[in-house]
mmCIF file of C-alpha atoms in Angstrom:
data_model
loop_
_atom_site.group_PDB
_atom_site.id
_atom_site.type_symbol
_atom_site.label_atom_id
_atom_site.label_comp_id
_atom_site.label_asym_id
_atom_site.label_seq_id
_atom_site.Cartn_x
_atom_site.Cartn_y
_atom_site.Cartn_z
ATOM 1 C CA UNK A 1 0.000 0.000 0.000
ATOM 2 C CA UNK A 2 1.256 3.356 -1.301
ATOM 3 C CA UNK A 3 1.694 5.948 1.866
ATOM 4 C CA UNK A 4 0.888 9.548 1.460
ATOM 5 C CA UNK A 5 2.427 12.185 3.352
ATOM 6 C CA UNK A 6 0.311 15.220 3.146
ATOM 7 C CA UNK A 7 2.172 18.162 3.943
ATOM 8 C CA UNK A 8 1.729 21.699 2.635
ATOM 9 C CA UNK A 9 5.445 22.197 0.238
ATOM 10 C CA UNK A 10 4.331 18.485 -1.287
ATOM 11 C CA UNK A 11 0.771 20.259 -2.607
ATOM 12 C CA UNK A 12 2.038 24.449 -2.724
ATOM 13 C CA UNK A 13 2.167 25.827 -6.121
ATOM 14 C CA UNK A 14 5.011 28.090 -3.627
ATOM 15 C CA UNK A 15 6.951 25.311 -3.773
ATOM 16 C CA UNK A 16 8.664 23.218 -6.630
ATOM 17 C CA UNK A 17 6.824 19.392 -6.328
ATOM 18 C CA UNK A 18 8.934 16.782 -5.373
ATOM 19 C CA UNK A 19 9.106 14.083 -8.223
ATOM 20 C CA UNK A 20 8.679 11.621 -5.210
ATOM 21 C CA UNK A 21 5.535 12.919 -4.214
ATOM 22 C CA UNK A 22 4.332 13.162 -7.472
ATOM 23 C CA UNK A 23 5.384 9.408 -7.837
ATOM 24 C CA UNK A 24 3.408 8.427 -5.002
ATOM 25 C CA UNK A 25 0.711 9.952 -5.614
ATOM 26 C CA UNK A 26 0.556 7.837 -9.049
ATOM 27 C CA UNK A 27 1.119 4.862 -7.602
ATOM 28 C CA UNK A 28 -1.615 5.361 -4.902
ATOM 29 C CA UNK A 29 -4.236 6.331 -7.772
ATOM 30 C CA UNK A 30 -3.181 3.549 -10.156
ATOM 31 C CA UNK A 31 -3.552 1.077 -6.980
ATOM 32 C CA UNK A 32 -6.386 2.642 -6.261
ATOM 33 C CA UNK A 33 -6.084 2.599 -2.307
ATOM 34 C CA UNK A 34 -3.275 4.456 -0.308
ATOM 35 C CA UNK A 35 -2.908 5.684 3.535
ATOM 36 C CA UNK A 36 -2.573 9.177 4.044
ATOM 37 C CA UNK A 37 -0.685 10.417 6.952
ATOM 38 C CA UNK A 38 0.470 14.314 8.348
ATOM 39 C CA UNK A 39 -3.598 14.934 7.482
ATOM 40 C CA UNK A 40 -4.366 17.282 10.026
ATOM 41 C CA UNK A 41 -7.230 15.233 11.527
ATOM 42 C CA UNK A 42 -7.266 15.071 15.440
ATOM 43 C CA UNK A 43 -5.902 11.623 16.289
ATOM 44 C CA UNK A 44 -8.285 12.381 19.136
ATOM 45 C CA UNK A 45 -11.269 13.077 17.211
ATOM 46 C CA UNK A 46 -10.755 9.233 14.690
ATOM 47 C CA UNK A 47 -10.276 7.708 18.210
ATOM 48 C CA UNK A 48 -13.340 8.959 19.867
ATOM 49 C CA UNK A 49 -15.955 8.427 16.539
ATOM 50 C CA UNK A 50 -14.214 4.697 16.263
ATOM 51 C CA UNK A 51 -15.409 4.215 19.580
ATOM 52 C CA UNK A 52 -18.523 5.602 19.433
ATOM 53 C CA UNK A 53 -19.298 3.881 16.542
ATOM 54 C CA UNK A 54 -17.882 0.733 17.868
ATOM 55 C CA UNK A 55 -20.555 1.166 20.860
ATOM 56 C CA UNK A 56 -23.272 1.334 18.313
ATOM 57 C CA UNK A 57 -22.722 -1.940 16.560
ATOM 58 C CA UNK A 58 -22.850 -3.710 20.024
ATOM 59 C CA UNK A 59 -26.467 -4.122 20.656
ATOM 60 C CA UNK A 60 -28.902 -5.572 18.469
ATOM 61 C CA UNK A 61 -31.888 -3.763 19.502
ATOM 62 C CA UNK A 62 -30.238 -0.163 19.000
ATOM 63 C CA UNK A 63 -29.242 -1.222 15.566
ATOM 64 C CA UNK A 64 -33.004 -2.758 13.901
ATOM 65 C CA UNK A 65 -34.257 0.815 14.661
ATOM 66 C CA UNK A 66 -32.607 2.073 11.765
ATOM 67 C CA UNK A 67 -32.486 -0.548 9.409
ATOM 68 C CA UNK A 68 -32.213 0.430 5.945
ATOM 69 C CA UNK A 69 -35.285 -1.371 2.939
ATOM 70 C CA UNK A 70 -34.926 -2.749 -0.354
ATOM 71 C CA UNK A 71 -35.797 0.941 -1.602
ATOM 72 C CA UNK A 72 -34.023 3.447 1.135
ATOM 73 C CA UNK A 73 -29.837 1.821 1.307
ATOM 74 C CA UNK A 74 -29.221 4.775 4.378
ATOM 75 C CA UNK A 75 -29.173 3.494 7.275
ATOM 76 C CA UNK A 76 -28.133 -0.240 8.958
ATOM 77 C CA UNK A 77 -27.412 -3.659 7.316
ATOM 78 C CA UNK A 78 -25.519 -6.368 6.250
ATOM 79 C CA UNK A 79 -26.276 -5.807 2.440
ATOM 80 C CA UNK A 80 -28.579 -3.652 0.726
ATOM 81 C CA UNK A 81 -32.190 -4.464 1.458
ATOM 82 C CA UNK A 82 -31.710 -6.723 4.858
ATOM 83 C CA UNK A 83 -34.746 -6.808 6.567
ATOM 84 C CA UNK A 84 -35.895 -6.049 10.450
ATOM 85 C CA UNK A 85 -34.999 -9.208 12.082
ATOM 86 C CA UNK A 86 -32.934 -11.281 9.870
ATOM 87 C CA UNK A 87 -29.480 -12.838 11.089
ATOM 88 C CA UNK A 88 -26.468 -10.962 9.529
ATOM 89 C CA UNK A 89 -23.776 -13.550 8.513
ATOM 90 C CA UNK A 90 -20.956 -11.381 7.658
ATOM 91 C CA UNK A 91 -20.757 -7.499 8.323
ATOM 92 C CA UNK A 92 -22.599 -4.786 10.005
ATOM 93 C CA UNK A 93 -22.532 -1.593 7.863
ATOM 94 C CA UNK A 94 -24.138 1.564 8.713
ATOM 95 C CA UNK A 95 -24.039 4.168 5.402
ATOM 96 C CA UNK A 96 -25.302 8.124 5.929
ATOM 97 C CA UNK A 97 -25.470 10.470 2.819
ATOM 98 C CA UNK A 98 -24.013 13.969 4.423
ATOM 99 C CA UNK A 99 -23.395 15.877 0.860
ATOM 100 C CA UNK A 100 -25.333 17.593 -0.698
ATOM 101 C CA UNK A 101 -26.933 18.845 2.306
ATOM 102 C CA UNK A 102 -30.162 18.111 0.470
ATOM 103 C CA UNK A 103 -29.933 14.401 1.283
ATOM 104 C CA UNK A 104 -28.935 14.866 4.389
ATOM 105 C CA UNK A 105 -31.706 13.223 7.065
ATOM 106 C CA UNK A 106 -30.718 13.506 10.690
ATOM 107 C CA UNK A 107 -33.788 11.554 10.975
ATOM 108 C CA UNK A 108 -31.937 8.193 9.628
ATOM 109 C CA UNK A 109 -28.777 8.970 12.048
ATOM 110 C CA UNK A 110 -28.659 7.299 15.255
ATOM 111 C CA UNK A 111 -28.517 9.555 18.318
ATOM 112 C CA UNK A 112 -26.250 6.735 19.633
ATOM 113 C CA UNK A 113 -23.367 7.139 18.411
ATOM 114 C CA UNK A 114 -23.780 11.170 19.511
ATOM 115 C CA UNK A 115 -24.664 13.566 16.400
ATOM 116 C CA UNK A 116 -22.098 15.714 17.214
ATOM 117 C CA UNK A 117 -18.822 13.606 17.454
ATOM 118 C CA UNK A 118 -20.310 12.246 13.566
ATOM 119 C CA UNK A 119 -20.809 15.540 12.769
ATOM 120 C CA UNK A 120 -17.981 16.957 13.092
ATOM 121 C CA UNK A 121 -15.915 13.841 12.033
ATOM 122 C CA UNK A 122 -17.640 14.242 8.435
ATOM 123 C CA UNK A 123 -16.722 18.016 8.459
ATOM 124 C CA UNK A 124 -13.257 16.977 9.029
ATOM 125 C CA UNK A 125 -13.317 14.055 5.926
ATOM 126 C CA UNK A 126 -14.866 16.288 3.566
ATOM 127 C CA UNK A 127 -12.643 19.113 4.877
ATOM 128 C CA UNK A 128 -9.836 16.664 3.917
ATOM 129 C CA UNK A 129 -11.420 15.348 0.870
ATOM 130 C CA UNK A 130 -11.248 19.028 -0.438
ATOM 131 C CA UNK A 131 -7.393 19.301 0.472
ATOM 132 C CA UNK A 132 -6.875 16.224 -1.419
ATOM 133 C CA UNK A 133 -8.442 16.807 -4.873
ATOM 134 C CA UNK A 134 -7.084 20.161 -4.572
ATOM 135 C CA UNK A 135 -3.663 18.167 -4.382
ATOM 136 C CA UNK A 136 -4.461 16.046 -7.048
ATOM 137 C CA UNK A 137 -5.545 18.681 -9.331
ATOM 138 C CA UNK A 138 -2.029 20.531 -8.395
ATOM 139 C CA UNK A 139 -0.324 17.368 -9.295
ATOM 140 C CA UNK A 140 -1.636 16.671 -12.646
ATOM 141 C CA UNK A 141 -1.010 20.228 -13.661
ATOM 142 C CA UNK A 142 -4.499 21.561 -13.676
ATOM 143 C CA UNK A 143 -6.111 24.595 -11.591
ATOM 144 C CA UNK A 144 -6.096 24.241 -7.888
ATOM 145 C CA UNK A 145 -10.159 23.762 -7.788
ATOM 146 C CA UNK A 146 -10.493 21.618 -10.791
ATOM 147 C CA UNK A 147 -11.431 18.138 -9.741
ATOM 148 C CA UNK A 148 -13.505 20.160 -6.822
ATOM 149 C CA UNK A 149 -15.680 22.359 -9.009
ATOM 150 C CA UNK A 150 -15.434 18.492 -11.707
ATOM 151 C CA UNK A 151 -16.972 16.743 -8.972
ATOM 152 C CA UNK A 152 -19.780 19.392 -7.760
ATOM 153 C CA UNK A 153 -18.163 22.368 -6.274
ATOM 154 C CA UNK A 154 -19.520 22.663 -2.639
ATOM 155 C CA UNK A 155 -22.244 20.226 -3.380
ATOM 156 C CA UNK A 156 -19.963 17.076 -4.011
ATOM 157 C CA UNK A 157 -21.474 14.242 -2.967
ATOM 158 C CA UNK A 158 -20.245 12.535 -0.132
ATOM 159 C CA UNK A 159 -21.158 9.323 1.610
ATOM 160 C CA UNK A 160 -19.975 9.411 5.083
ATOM 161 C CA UNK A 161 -19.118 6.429 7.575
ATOM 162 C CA UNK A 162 -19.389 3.553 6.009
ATOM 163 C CA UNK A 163 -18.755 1.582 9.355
ATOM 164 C CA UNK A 164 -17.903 -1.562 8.909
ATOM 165 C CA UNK A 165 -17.961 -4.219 12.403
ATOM 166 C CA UNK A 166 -16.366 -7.587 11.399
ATOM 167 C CA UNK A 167 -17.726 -9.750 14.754
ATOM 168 C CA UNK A 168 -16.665 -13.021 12.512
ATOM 169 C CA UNK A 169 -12.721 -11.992 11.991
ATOM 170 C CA UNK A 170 -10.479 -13.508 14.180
ATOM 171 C CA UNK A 171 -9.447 -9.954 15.531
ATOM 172 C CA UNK A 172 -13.050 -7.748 15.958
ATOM 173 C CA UNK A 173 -11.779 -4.317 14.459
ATOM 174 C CA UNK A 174 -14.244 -1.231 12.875
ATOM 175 C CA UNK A 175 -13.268 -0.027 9.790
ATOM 176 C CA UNK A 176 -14.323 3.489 8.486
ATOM 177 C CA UNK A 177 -14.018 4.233 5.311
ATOM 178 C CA UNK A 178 -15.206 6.884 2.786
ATOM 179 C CA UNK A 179 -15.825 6.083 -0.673
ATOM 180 C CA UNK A 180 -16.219 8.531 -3.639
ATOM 181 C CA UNK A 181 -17.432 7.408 -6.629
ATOM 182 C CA UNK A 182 -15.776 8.445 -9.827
ATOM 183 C CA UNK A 183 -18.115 9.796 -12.446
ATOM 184 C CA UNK A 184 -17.544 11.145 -15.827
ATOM 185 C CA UNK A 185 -16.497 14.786 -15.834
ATOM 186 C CA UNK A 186 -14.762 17.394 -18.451
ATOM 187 C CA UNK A 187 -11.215 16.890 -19.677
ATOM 188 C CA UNK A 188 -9.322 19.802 -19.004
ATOM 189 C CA UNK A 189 -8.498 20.776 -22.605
#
């Protein structure tokens, strides 16, 4: 796995780019998956929404209240359209849609894990998600807000906590992970 240090001279038009960086950062797209470190995040704020979303995926009864349908894939499940009641055999997932703010429903978030500690942990990934396609646009020679104004401007959409609980694994971990979808958008020439 490719690792990314983010750090302001490796994405600064102020600052000559590093062919290493640039390197790395095509080897992390072309493998598709990479770890970014020196983000910025509070280590304190990805330790306190892991546990609070750990908590949530610990009792059953919490959980059925906001089981997602065959029709509506927010909320809880083990695979799209699980219904109330049925056994999950492999993974607990809990998916929210936080951008645009028009398909935002507080109503499908649990107010266990707390609102606020999920709130502000998406603020912090799309904050972040912004800083990165900024540094990808940088990187492939195009305008700083490119792939941001590409992918929606302000209103990109962003699927938020996509919680994974593995209770079957031989070591129980929670996985968070946020997944944007690549859709077709304008060349730059």
């Amino acid at each position: 796995m490719v690792i990314l240090k983010l750090r302001k001279p490796s994405w600064s038009r102020s600052k000559k780019r590093k062919p290493s960086w640039t390197k790395s950062l095509l080897h992390a797209v072309n493998g598709l998956f990479f770890q970014l470190v020196n983000h910025g995040m509070s280590s304190h704020l990805v330790d306190e929404a892991r546990e609070v979303w750990r908590e949530f995926f610990q009792p059953m009864e919490i959980k059925q209240k906001y089981t997602n349908t065959s029709k509506i894939y927010e909320g809880y499940g083990s695979r799209l359209g699980i219904e109330k009641g049925a056994i999950l055999d492999w993974s607990d997932y809990y998916f929210l849609n936080y951008l645009p703010s028009t398909l935002k429903d507080h109503n499908k978030w649990p107010s266990q894990p707390p609102l606020d500690v999920t709130e502000e942990y998406s603020n912090e990934i799309v904050r972040l998600g912004k800083v990165l396609l900024k540094v990808f646009s940088i990187n492939l020679g195009l305008q700083d807000d490119y792939l941001q104004d590409a992918f929606g401007g302000n209103d990109i959409g962003a699927c938020i906590f996509e919680s994974e609980f593995l209770p079957k694994m031989s070591t129980t971990r929670l996985n968070t992970r946020t997944i944007i979808s690549f859709n077709d958008f304008p060349s730059p020439g």
